JSON list of C-alpha atoms in Angstrom, two decimals:
[
{"chain": "A", "resi": 1, "resn": "MET", "atom": "CA", "xyz": [-21.79, -13.60, 23.42]},
{"chain": "A", "resi": 2, "resn": "VAL", "atom": "CA", "xyz": [-24.30, -15.15, 21.71]},
{"chain": "A", "resi": 3, "resn": "ILE", "atom": "CA", "xyz": [-22.04, -16.64, 18.67]},
{"chain": "A", "resi": 4, "resn": "THR", "atom": "CA", "xyz": [-24.16, -16.45, 15.43]},
{"chain": "A", "resi": 5, "resn": "SER", "atom": "CA", "xyz": [-23.10, -18.22, 13.37]},
{"chain": "A", "resi": 6, "resn": "VAL", "atom": "CA", "xyz": [-19.48, -20.68, 12.91]},
{"chain": "A", "resi": 7, "resn": "VAL", "atom": "CA", "xyz": [-18.64, -20.55, 9.19]},
{"chain": "A", "resi": 8, "resn": "SER", "atom": "CA", "xyz": [-15.94, -22.53, 7.80]},
{"chain": "A", "resi": 9, "resn": "LEU", "atom": "CA", "xyz": [-13.08, -20.53, 5.26]},
{"chain": "A", "resi": 10, "resn": "ASP", "atom": "CA", "xyz": [-11.09, -22.79, 4.52]},
{"chain": "A", "resi": 11, "resn": "LYS", "atom": "CA", "xyz": [-9.32, -26.53, 5.62]},
{"chain": "A", "resi": 12, "resn": "LYS", "atom": "CA", "xyz": [-7.39, -24.14, 8.59]},
{"chain": "A", "resi": 13, "resn": "ARG", "atom": "CA", "xyz": [-9.43, -21.14, 9.27]},
{"chain": "A", "resi": 14, "resn": "SER", "atom": "CA", "xyz": [-12.72, -19.98, 10.70]},
{"chain": "A", "resi": 15, "resn": "ARG", "atom": "CA", "xyz": [-14.36, -16.96, 10.51]},
{"chain": "A", "resi": 16, "resn": "VAL", "atom": "CA", "xyz": [-16.73, -16.03, 14.24]},
{"chain": "A", "resi": 17, "resn": "LEU", "atom": "CA", "xyz": [-19.42, -13.93, 13.38]},
{"chain": "A", "resi": 18, "resn": "LEU", "atom": "CA", "xyz": [-20.54, -12.20, 18.38]},
{"chain": "A", "resi": 19, "resn": "ASP", "atom": "CA", "xyz": [-23.77, -11.14, 18.87]},
{"chain": "A", "resi": 20, "resn": "GLN", "atom": "CA", "xyz": [-22.12, -8.05, 19.77]},
{"chain": "A", "resi": 21, "resn": "ASP", "atom": "CA", "xyz": [-20.94, -6.99, 15.44]},
{"chain": "A", "resi": 22, "resn": "LEU", "atom": "CA", "xyz": [-17.43, -8.18, 16.33]},
{"chain": "A", "resi": 23, "resn": "ALA", "atom": "CA", "xyz": [-16.74, -11.42, 14.15]},
{"chain": "A", "resi": 24, "resn": "LEU", "atom": "CA", "xyz": [-13.04, -13.10, 14.01]},
{"chain": "A", "resi": 25, "resn": "VAL", "atom": "CA", "xyz": [-11.02, -15.94, 11.76]},
{"chain": "A", "resi": 26, "resn": "LEU", "atom": "CA", "xyz": [-9.92, -18.42, 14.33]},
{"chain": "A", "resi": 27, "resn": "TYR", "atom": "CA", "xyz": [-8.50, -21.62, 14.13]},
{"chain": "A", "resi": 28, "resn": "PRO", "atom": "CA", "xyz": [-9.51, -25.32, 15.15]},
{"chain": "A", "resi": 29, "resn": "GLY", "atom": "CA", "xyz": [-8.12, -25.82, 17.23]},
{"chain": "A", "resi": 30, "resn": "ASP", "atom": "CA", "xyz": [-9.06, -21.80, 19.40]},
{"chain": "A", "resi": 31, "resn": "LEU", "atom": "CA", "xyz": [-12.82, -23.23, 18.34]},
{"chain": "A", "resi": 32, "resn": "GLN", "atom": "CA", "xyz": [-11.71, -26.39, 19.97]},
{"chain": "A", "resi": 33, "resn": "GLN", "atom": "CA", "xyz": [-9.65, -24.22, 22.88]},
{"chain": "A", "resi": 34, "resn": "PHE", "atom": "CA", "xyz": [-12.38, -22.23, 23.50]},
{"chain": "A", "resi": 35, "resn": "HIS", "atom": "CA", "xyz": [-15.60, -24.26, 23.09]},
{"chain": "A", "resi": 36, "resn": "ILE", "atom": "CA", "xyz": [-16.72, -21.89, 20.16]},
{"chain": "A", "resi": 37, "resn": "GLU", "atom": "CA", "xyz": [-19.61, -23.62, 18.38]},
{"chain": "A", "resi": 38, "resn": "GLU", "atom": "CA", "xyz": [-22.14, -22.07, 16.57]},
{"chain": "A", "resi": 39, "resn": "GLY", "atom": "CA", "xyz": [-25.41, -21.33, 19.47]},
{"chain": "A", "resi": 40, "resn": "GLY", "atom": "CA", "xyz": [-23.33, -21.54, 22.32]},
{"chain": "A", "resi": 41, "resn": "GLN", "atom": "CA", "xyz": [-22.34, -18.49, 24.24]},
{"chain": "A", "resi": 42, "resn": "LEU", "atom": "CA", "xyz": [-18.54, -16.99, 25.03]},
{"chain": "A", "resi": 43, "resn": "GLU", "atom": "CA", "xyz": [-18.33, -14.77, 28.48]},
{"chain": "A", "resi": 44, "resn": "GLU", "atom": "CA", "xyz": [-16.05, -12.27, 28.56]},
{"chain": "A", "resi": 45, "resn": "ALA", "atom": "CA", "xyz": [-13.44, -13.25, 30.23]},
{"chain": "A", "resi": 46, "resn": "GLN", "atom": "CA", "xyz": [-13.20, -16.11, 27.99]},
{"chain": "A", "resi": 47, "resn": "TYR", "atom": "CA", "xyz": [-12.61, -13.30, 25.18]},
{"chain": "A", "resi": 48, "resn": "ARG", "atom": "CA", "xyz": [-10.19, -12.12, 26.75]},
{"chain": "A", "resi": 49, "resn": "VAL", "atom": "CA", "xyz": [-8.02, -14.86, 27.05]},
{"chain": "A", "resi": 50, "resn": "LEU", "atom": "CA", "xyz": [-9.01, -15.53, 23.23]},
{"chain": "A", "resi": 51, "resn": "VAL", "atom": "CA", "xyz": [-7.54, -11.43, 22.28]},
{"chain": "A", "resi": 52, "resn": "ASP", "atom": "CA", "xyz": [-4.31, -11.50, 25.13]},
{"chain": "A", "resi": 53, "resn": "THR", "atom": "CA", "xyz": [-3.15, -15.42, 24.76]},
{"chain": "A", "resi": 54, "resn": "VAL", "atom": "CA", "xyz": [-4.33, -15.90, 21.29]},
{"chain": "A", "resi": 55, "resn": "LEU", "atom": "CA", "xyz": [-4.93, -13.42, 19.14]},
{"chain": "A", "resi": 56, "resn": "LYS", "atom": "CA", "xyz": [-2.65, -10.60, 19.85]},
{"chain": "A", "resi": 57, "resn": "PRO", "atom": "CA", "xyz": [1.17, -12.31, 19.62]},
{"chain": "A", "resi": 58, "resn": "ARG", "atom": "CA", "xyz": [-0.69, -13.83, 16.79]},
{"chain": "A", "resi": 59, "resn": "ALA", "atom": "CA", "xyz": [-1.67, -10.54, 15.15]},
{"chain": "A", "resi": 60, "resn": "ARG", "atom": "CA", "xyz": [2.10, -8.69, 16.08]},
{"chain": "A", "resi": 61, "resn": "GLU", "atom": "CA", "xyz": [3.48, -12.20, 14.54]},
{"chain": "A", "resi": 62, "resn": "ARG", "atom": "CA", "xyz": [1.94, -11.88, 11.16]},
{"chain": "A", "resi": 63, "resn": "VAL", "atom": "CA", "xyz": [3.56, -8.04, 10.97]},
{"chain": "A", "resi": 64, "resn": "LEU", "atom": "CA", "xyz": [5.75, -8.66, 12.13]},
{"chain": "A", "resi": 65, "resn": "ARG", "atom": "CA", "xyz": [7.02, -11.89, 8.61]},
{"chain": "A", "resi": 66, "resn": "THR", "atom": "CA", "xyz": [5.03, -9.24, 6.40]},
{"chain": "A", "resi": 67, "resn": "LEU", "atom": "CA", "xyz": [7.30, -6.89, 7.27]},
{"chain": "A", "resi": 68, "resn": "GLN", "atom": "CA", "xyz": [10.89, -8.59, 6.95]},
{"chain": "A", "resi": 69, "resn": "VAL", "atom": "CA", "xyz": [9.89, -9.52, 2.94]},
{"chain": "A", "resi": 70, "resn": "SER", "atom": "CA", "xyz": [9.34, -5.92, 2.19]},
{"chain": "A", "resi": 71, "resn": "ASP", "atom": "CA", "xyz": [8.11, -2.36, 3.95]},
{"chain": "A", "resi": 72, "resn": "ARG", "atom": "CA", "xyz": [4.96, -0.63, 4.22]},
{"chain": "A", "resi": 73, "resn": "THR", "atom": "CA", "xyz": [3.22, 1.92, 5.06]},
{"chain": "A", "resi": 74, "resn": "GLU", "atom": "CA", "xyz": [1.39, 1.73, 8.93]},
{"chain": "A", "resi": 75, "resn": "ARG", "atom": "CA", "xyz": [-2.40, 1.84, 6.56]},
{"chain": "A", "resi": 76, "resn": "GLU", "atom": "CA", "xyz": [-0.83, -1.29, 4.73]},
{"chain": "A", "resi": 77, "resn": "LEU", "atom": "CA", "xyz": [-0.81, -2.47, 7.49]},
{"chain": "A", "resi": 78, "resn": "GLU", "atom": "CA", "xyz": [-4.30, -2.27, 8.63]},
{"chain": "A", "resi": 79, "resn": "SER", "atom": "CA", "xyz": [-5.65, -2.90, 6.02]},
{"chain": "A", "resi": 80, "resn": "LEU", "atom": "CA", "xyz": [-4.10, -6.39, 6.25]},
{"chain": "A", "resi": 81, "resn": "LEU", "atom": "CA", "xyz": [-4.87, -7.30, 9.64]},
{"chain": "A", "resi": 82, "resn": "ARG", "atom": "CA", "xyz": [-8.23, -6.48, 8.83]},
{"chain": "A", "resi": 83, "resn": "ARG", "atom": "CA", "xyz": [-8.91, -8.41, 5.55]},
{"chain": "A", "resi": 84, "resn": "GLU", "atom": "CA", "xyz": [-7.81, -11.26, 7.59]},
{"chain": "A", "resi": 85, "resn": "GLY", "atom": "CA", "xyz": [-10.51, -10.62, 10.42]},
{"chain": "A", "resi": 86, "resn": "TYR", "atom": "CA", "xyz": [-8.68, -9.23, 13.49]},
{"chain": "A", "resi": 87, "resn": "PRO", "atom": "CA", "xyz": [-11.00, -6.72, 15.38]},
{"chain": "A", "resi": 88, "resn": "ASN", "atom": "CA", "xyz": [-9.89, -3.55, 16.27]},
{"chain": "A", "resi": 89, "resn": "GLU", "atom": "CA", "xyz": [-8.27, -3.38, 19.70]},
{"chain": "A", "resi": 90, "resn": "VAL", "atom": "CA", "xyz": [-5.89, -6.33, 17.96]},
{"chain": "A", "resi": 91, "resn": "THR", "atom": "CA", "xyz": [-5.10, -4.10, 15.14]},
{"chain": "A", "resi": 92, "resn": "ALA", "atom": "CA", "xyz": [-4.45, -1.25, 17.20]},
{"chain": "A", "resi": 93, "resn": "ASP", "atom": "CA", "xyz": [-1.96, -3.29, 19.46]},
{"chain": "A", "resi": 94, "resn": "ALA", "atom": "CA", "xyz": [-0.11, -4.55, 16.61]},
{"chain": "A", "resi": 95, "resn": "ILE", "atom": "CA", "xyz": [0.39, -1.54, 15.02]},
{"chain": "A", "resi": 96, "resn": "ALA", "atom": "CA", "xyz": [1.33, 0.32, 18.02]},
{"chain": "A", "resi": 97, "resn": "MET", "atom": "CA", "xyz": [3.84, -2.66, 18.62]},
{"chain": "A", "resi": 98, "resn": "VAL", "atom": "CA", "xyz": [5.63, -2.31, 15.56]},
{"chain": "A", "resi": 99, "resn": "LYS", "atom": "CA", "xyz": [6.20, 1.52, 15.56]},
{"chain": "A", "resi": 100, "resn": "ARG", "atom": "CA", "xyz": [6.88, 1.05, 19.77]},
{"chain": "A", "resi": 101, "resn": "TYR", "atom": "CA", "xyz": [10.57, -0.61, 18.07]},
{"chain": "A", "resi": 102, "resn": "HIS", "atom": "CA", "xyz": [10.52, 1.76, 15.27]},
{"chain": "A", "resi": 103, "resn": "TYR", "atom": "CA", "xyz": [9.72, -1.31, 12.57]},
{"chain": "A", "resi": 104, "resn": "ILE", "atom": "CA", "xyz": [7.11, 1.48, 11.39]},
{"chain": "A", "resi": 105, "resn": "ASP", "atom": "CA", "xyz": [8.69, 4.53, 9.71]},
{"chain": "A", "resi": 106, "resn": "ASP", "atom": "CA", "xyz": [6.48, 5.88, 6.69]},
{"chain": "A", "resi": 107, "resn": "GLN", "atom": "CA", "xyz": [8.75, 8.72, 6.64]},
{"chain": "A", "resi": 108, "resn": "ALA", "atom": "CA", "xyz": [11.76, 6.81, 5.92]},
{"chain": "A", "resi": 109, "resn": "TYR", "atom": "CA", "xyz": [10.10, 4.30, 3.41]},
{"chain": "A", "resi": 110, "resn": "GLY", "atom": "CA", "xyz": [8.71, 7.03, 2.00]},
{"chain": "A", "resi": 111, "resn": "GLU", "atom": "CA", "xyz": [12.25, 8.67, 1.21]},
{"chain": "A", "resi": 112, "resn": "ARG", "atom": "CA", "xyz": [13.07, 5.15, 0.47]},
{"chain": "A", "resi": 113, "resn": "TYR", "atom": "CA", "xyz": [10.47, 4.86, -2.34]},
{"chain": "A", "resi": 114, "resn": "VAL", "atom": "CA", "xyz": [10.24, 8.15, -3.64]},
{"chain": "A", "resi": 115, "resn": "GLU", "atom": "CA", "xyz": [13.95, 8.05, -4.29]},
{"chain": "A", "resi": 116, "resn": "ASP", "atom": "CA", "xyz": [13.35, 4.65, -6.02]},
{"chain": "A", "resi": 117, "resn": "LYS", "atom": "CA", "xyz": [10.39, 5.58, -8.53]},
{"chain": "A", "resi": 118, "resn": "SER", "atom": "CA", "xyz": [11.22, 9.43, -8.53]},
{"chain": "A", "resi": 119, "resn": "ARG", "atom": "CA", "xyz": [13.78, 8.57, -12.00]},
{"chain": "A", "resi": 120, "resn": "ARG", "atom": "CA", "xyz": [10.84, 6.65, -13.74]},
{"chain": "A", "resi": 121, "resn": "LYS", "atom": "CA", "xyz": [7.62, 8.27, -12.25]},
{"chain": "A", "resi": 122, "resn": "SER", "atom": "CA", "xyz": [6.22, 10.98, -12.88]},
{"chain": "A", "resi": 123, "resn": "ARG", "atom": "CA", "xyz": [5.09, 13.11, -10.11]},
{"chain": "A", "resi": 124, "resn": "LYS", "atom": "CA", "xyz": [1.44, 12.70, -10.21]},
{"chain": "A", "resi": 125, "resn": "GLN", "atom": "CA", "xyz": [1.65, 8.38, -11.25]},
{"chain": "A", "resi": 126, "resn": "LEU", "atom": "CA", "xyz": [3.90, 8.31, -8.05]},
{"chain": "A", "resi": 127, "resn": "ILE", "atom": "CA", "xyz": [1.69, 10.94, -5.73]},
{"chain": "A", "resi": 128, "resn": "VAL", "atom": "CA", "xyz": [-1.58, 8.05, -7.14]},
{"chain": "A", "resi": 129, "resn": "ASP", "atom": "CA", "xyz": [0.35, 5.12, -5.93]},
{"chain": "A", "resi": 130, "resn": "MET", "atom": "CA", "xyz": [2.01, 6.26, -2.96]},
{"chain": "A", "resi": 131, "resn": "GLN", "atom": "CA", "xyz": [-1.11, 7.55, -2.05]},
{"chain": "A", "resi": 132, "resn": "LYS", "atom": "CA", "xyz": [-2.97, 4.00, -3.05]},
{"chain": "A", "resi": 133, "resn": "LYS", "atom": "CA", "xyz": [0.33, 2.90, 0.25]},
{"chain": "A", "resi": 134, "resn": "GLY", "atom": "CA", "xyz": [-1.28, 4.36, 2.77]},
{"chain": "A", "resi": 135, "resn": "PHE", "atom": "CA", "xyz": [0.82, 7.88, 2.69]},
{"chain": "A", "resi": 136, "resn": "SER", "atom": "CA", "xyz": [-0.82, 11.23, 3.94]},
{"chain": "A", "resi": 137, "resn": "ARG", "atom": "CA", "xyz": [-0.85, 13.92, 1.20]},
{"chain": "A", "resi": 138, "resn": "ASP", "atom": "CA", "xyz": [1.34, 15.96, 3.53]},
{"chain": "A", "resi": 139, "resn": "LEU", "atom": "CA", "xyz": [4.45, 13.70, 3.82]},
{"chain": "A", "resi": 140, "resn": "ILE", "atom": "CA", "xyz": [4.04, 13.53, -0.12]},
{"chain": "A", "resi": 141, "resn": "ASP", "atom": "CA", "xyz": [3.67, 16.41, -0.45]},
{"chain": "A", "resi": 142, "resn": "ASP", "atom": "CA", "xyz": [6.86, 17.60, 1.55]},
{"chain": "A", "resi": 143, "resn": "LEU", "atom": "CA", "xyz": [8.94, 14.24, -0.23]},
{"chain": "A", "resi": 144, "resn": "LEU", "atom": "CA", "xyz": [8.50, 15.80, -3.70]},
{"chain": "A", "resi": 145, "resn": "GLU", "atom": "CA", "xyz": [9.50, 19.29, -2.13]},
{"chain": "A", "resi": 146, "resn": "GLU", "atom": "CA", "xyz": [12.59, 17.68, -1.22]},
{"chain": "A", "resi": 147, "resn": "HIS", "atom": "CA", "xyz": [13.28, 14.73, -4.19]},
{"chain": "A", "resi": 148, "resn": "PRO", "atom": "CA", "xyz": [12.59, 16.99, -7.69]},
{"chain": "A", "resi": 149, "resn": "ILE", "atom": "CA", "xyz": [11.10, 15.02, -9.98]},
{"chain": "A", "resi": 150, "resn": "ASP", "atom": "CA", "xyz": [12.72, 15.68, -13.16]},
{"chain": "A", "resi": 151, "resn": "GLU", "atom": "CA", "xyz": [10.11, 14.93, -16.20]},
{"chain": "A", "resi": 152, "resn": "LYS", "atom": "CA", "xyz": [11.08, 16.21, -19.44]},
{"chain": "A", "resi": 153, "resn": "GLU", "atom": "CA", "xyz": [14.64, 13.88, -18.79]},
{"chain": "A", "resi": 154, "resn": "GLN", "atom": "CA", "xyz": [12.27, 11.19, -18.16]},
{"chain": "A", "resi": 155, "resn": "ILE", "atom": "CA", "xyz": [10.18, 11.85, -20.63]},
{"chain": "A", "resi": 156, "resn": "ARG", "atom": "CA", "xyz": [13.48, 12.38, -22.85]},
{"chain": "A", "resi": 157, "resn": "ALA", "atom": "CA", "xyz": [14.17, 8.55, -21.59]},
{"chain": "A", "resi": 158, "resn": "ILE", "atom": "CA", "xyz": [11.58, 7.24, -22.70]},
{"chain": "A", "resi": 159, "resn": "LEU", "atom": "CA", "xyz": [11.41, 9.00, -26.14]},
{"chain": "A", "resi": 160, "resn": "GLU", "atom": "CA", "xyz": [15.00, 7.38, -26.91]},
{"chain": "A", "resi": 161, "resn": "LYS", "atom": "CA", "xyz": [13.20, 4.06, -25.48]},
{"chain": "A", "resi": 162, "resn": "LYS", "atom": "CA", "xyz": [11.32, 4.11, -28.64]},
{"chain": "A", "resi": 163, "resn": "GLY", "atom": "CA", "xyz": [13.59, 5.84, -30.83]},
{"chain": "A", "resi": 164, "resn": "TYR", "atom": "CA", "xyz": [12.57, 8.78, -31.12]},
{"chain": "A", "resi": 165, "resn": "HIS", "atom": "CA", "xyz": [15.50, 11.18, -30.28]},
{"chain": "A", "resi": 166, "resn": "PRO", "atom": "CA", "xyz": [15.40, 15.23, -29.18]},
{"chain": "A", "resi": 167, "resn": "GLY", "atom": "CA", "xyz": [15.66, 16.93, -33.24]},
{"chain": "A", "resi": 168, "resn": "ASP", "atom": "CA", "xyz": [14.00, 13.69, -34.85]},
{"chain": "A", "resi": 169, "resn": "GLU", "atom": "CA", "xyz": [11.14, 15.28, -37.22]},
{"chain": "A", "resi": 170, "resn": "LEU", "atom": "CA", "xyz": [7.57, 14.19, -36.53]},
{"chain": "A", "resi": 171, "resn": "ASP", "atom": "CA", "xyz": [4.10, 14.69, -37.94]},
{"chain": "A", "resi": 172, "resn": "ARG", "atom": "CA", "xyz": [1.52, 15.49, -36.44]},
{"chain": "A", "resi": 173, "resn": "GLN", "atom": "CA", "xyz": [-0.08, 11.93, -35.78]},
{"chain": "A", "resi": 174, "resn": "GLN", "atom": "CA", "xyz": [3.22, 10.64, -34.37]},
{"chain": "A", "resi": 175, "resn": "TYR", "atom": "CA", "xyz": [2.80, 14.04, -32.10]},
{"chain": "A", "resi": 176, "resn": "GLY", "atom": "CA", "xyz": [-0.27, 13.12, -31.27]},
{"chain": "A", "resi": 177, "resn": "LYS", "atom": "CA", "xyz": [0.61, 9.32, -29.86]},
{"chain": "A", "resi": 178, "resn": "LEU", "atom": "CA", "xyz": [3.47, 10.57, -28.38]},
{"chain": "A", "resi": 179, "resn": "ALA", "atom": "CA", "xyz": [1.97, 12.68, -26.40]},
{"chain": "A", "resi": 180, "resn": "GLY", "atom": "CA", "xyz": [-0.88, 11.00, -25.45]},
{"chain": "A", "resi": 181, "resn": "MET", "atom": "CA", "xyz": [0.90, 7.55, -23.67]},
{"chain": "A", "resi": 182, "resn": "LEU", "atom": "CA", "xyz": [3.41, 10.72, -22.12]},
{"chain": "A", "resi": 183, "resn": "ALA", "atom": "CA", "xyz": [0.23, 11.72, -20.12]},
{"chain": "A", "resi": 184, "resn": "ARG", "atom": "CA", "xyz": [-1.59, 8.63, -19.33]},
{"chain": "A", "resi": 185, "resn": "LYS", "atom": "CA", "xyz": [2.36, 7.96, -18.18]},
{"chain": "A", "resi": 186, "resn": "GLY", "atom": "CA", "xyz": [1.38, 11.14, -15.96]},
{"chain": "A", "resi": 187, "resn": "TYR", "atom": "CA", "xyz": [2.95, 13.41, -17.04]},
{"chain": "A", "resi": 188, "resn": "SER", "atom": "CA", "xyz": [2.61, 16.58, -17.27]},
{"chain": "A", "resi": 189, "resn": "TYR", "atom": "CA", "xyz": [1.12, 18.84, -20.66]},
{"chain": "A", "resi": 190, "resn": "ASP", "atom": "CA", "xyz": [4.11, 21.28, -20.20]},
{"chain": "A", "resi": 191, "resn": "SER", "atom": "CA", "xyz": [6.93, 18.94, -19.84]},
{"chain": "A", "resi": 192, "resn": "ILE", "atom": "CA", "xyz": [5.60, 17.03, -22.74]},
{"chain": "A", "resi": 193, "resn": "SER", "atom": "CA", "xyz": [5.07, 19.81, -24.44]},
{"chain": "A", "resi": 194, "resn": "GLU", "atom": "CA", "xyz": [8.30, 21.01, -23.78]},
{"chain": "A", "resi": 195, "resn": "VAL", "atom": "CA", "xyz": [10.22, 17.61, -24.78]},
{"chain": "A", "resi": 196, "resn": "LEU", "atom": "CA", "xyz": [7.83, 17.49, -28.57]},
{"chain": "A", "resi": 197, "resn": "ARG", "atom": "CA", "xyz": [7.90, 20.77, -29.13]},
{"chain": "A", "resi": 198, "resn": "ALA", "atom": "CA", "xyz": [12.71, 21.59, -29.38]},
{"chain": "A", "resi": 199, "resn": "PRO", "atom": "CA", "xyz": [12.68, 24.37, -32.21]},
{"chain": "A", "resi": 200, "resn": "GLU", "atom": "CA", "xyz": [14.56, 21.85, -34.10]},
{"chain": "A", "resi": 201, "resn": "THR", "atom": "CA", "xyz": [11.25, 19.49, -34.05]},
{"chain": "A", "resi": 202, "resn": "SER", "atom": "CA", "xyz": [9.25, 20.00, -37.11]},
{"chain": "A", "resi": 203, "resn": "PHE", "atom": "CA", "xyz": [5.49, 19.42, -37.85]},
{"chain": "A", "resi": 204, "resn": "ASP", "atom": "CA", "xyz": [3.35, 18.71, -40.84]}
]
């Protein structure tokens, strides 16, 4: 493999590009140990040693440290390792390791996430947030079916924090302002309308 470039990213790391469309992020000690310099050669055997003895253990340690701080989905961990310059086979190895020991479990993480967030997030907002985290849509749908969200109760709580209570009179301007705010939070029109258009509410 031809080392096409070695570019410093910061004081500790360099991005190494190889001629087989491979990119690695390495530390000064790695560069020295494997004699990596721009225009040089990295033999296949050396590359295998670098991957198996340096990059795989380092990637495994990285995901374990991350999971000690907070839960992550499989896709979040994959994205983290790729952003940090680990090649696909190293990323796959680290993910396989944490799955093998059940350090990641999207189902269990999703259940905890929904239980925690469903009291203050609309269904739409929760779906968007969970998709960004990498939960599959099928899993999201299953979890929300098991843990239905009471949007109307959430809306009432939001209105009370803003000083409005069921039975307060709202003119059209007030209604429009509140309805717009709730819609931006992802609440459905039906839920908004049912709470704000309570029988005791009148409109000028």
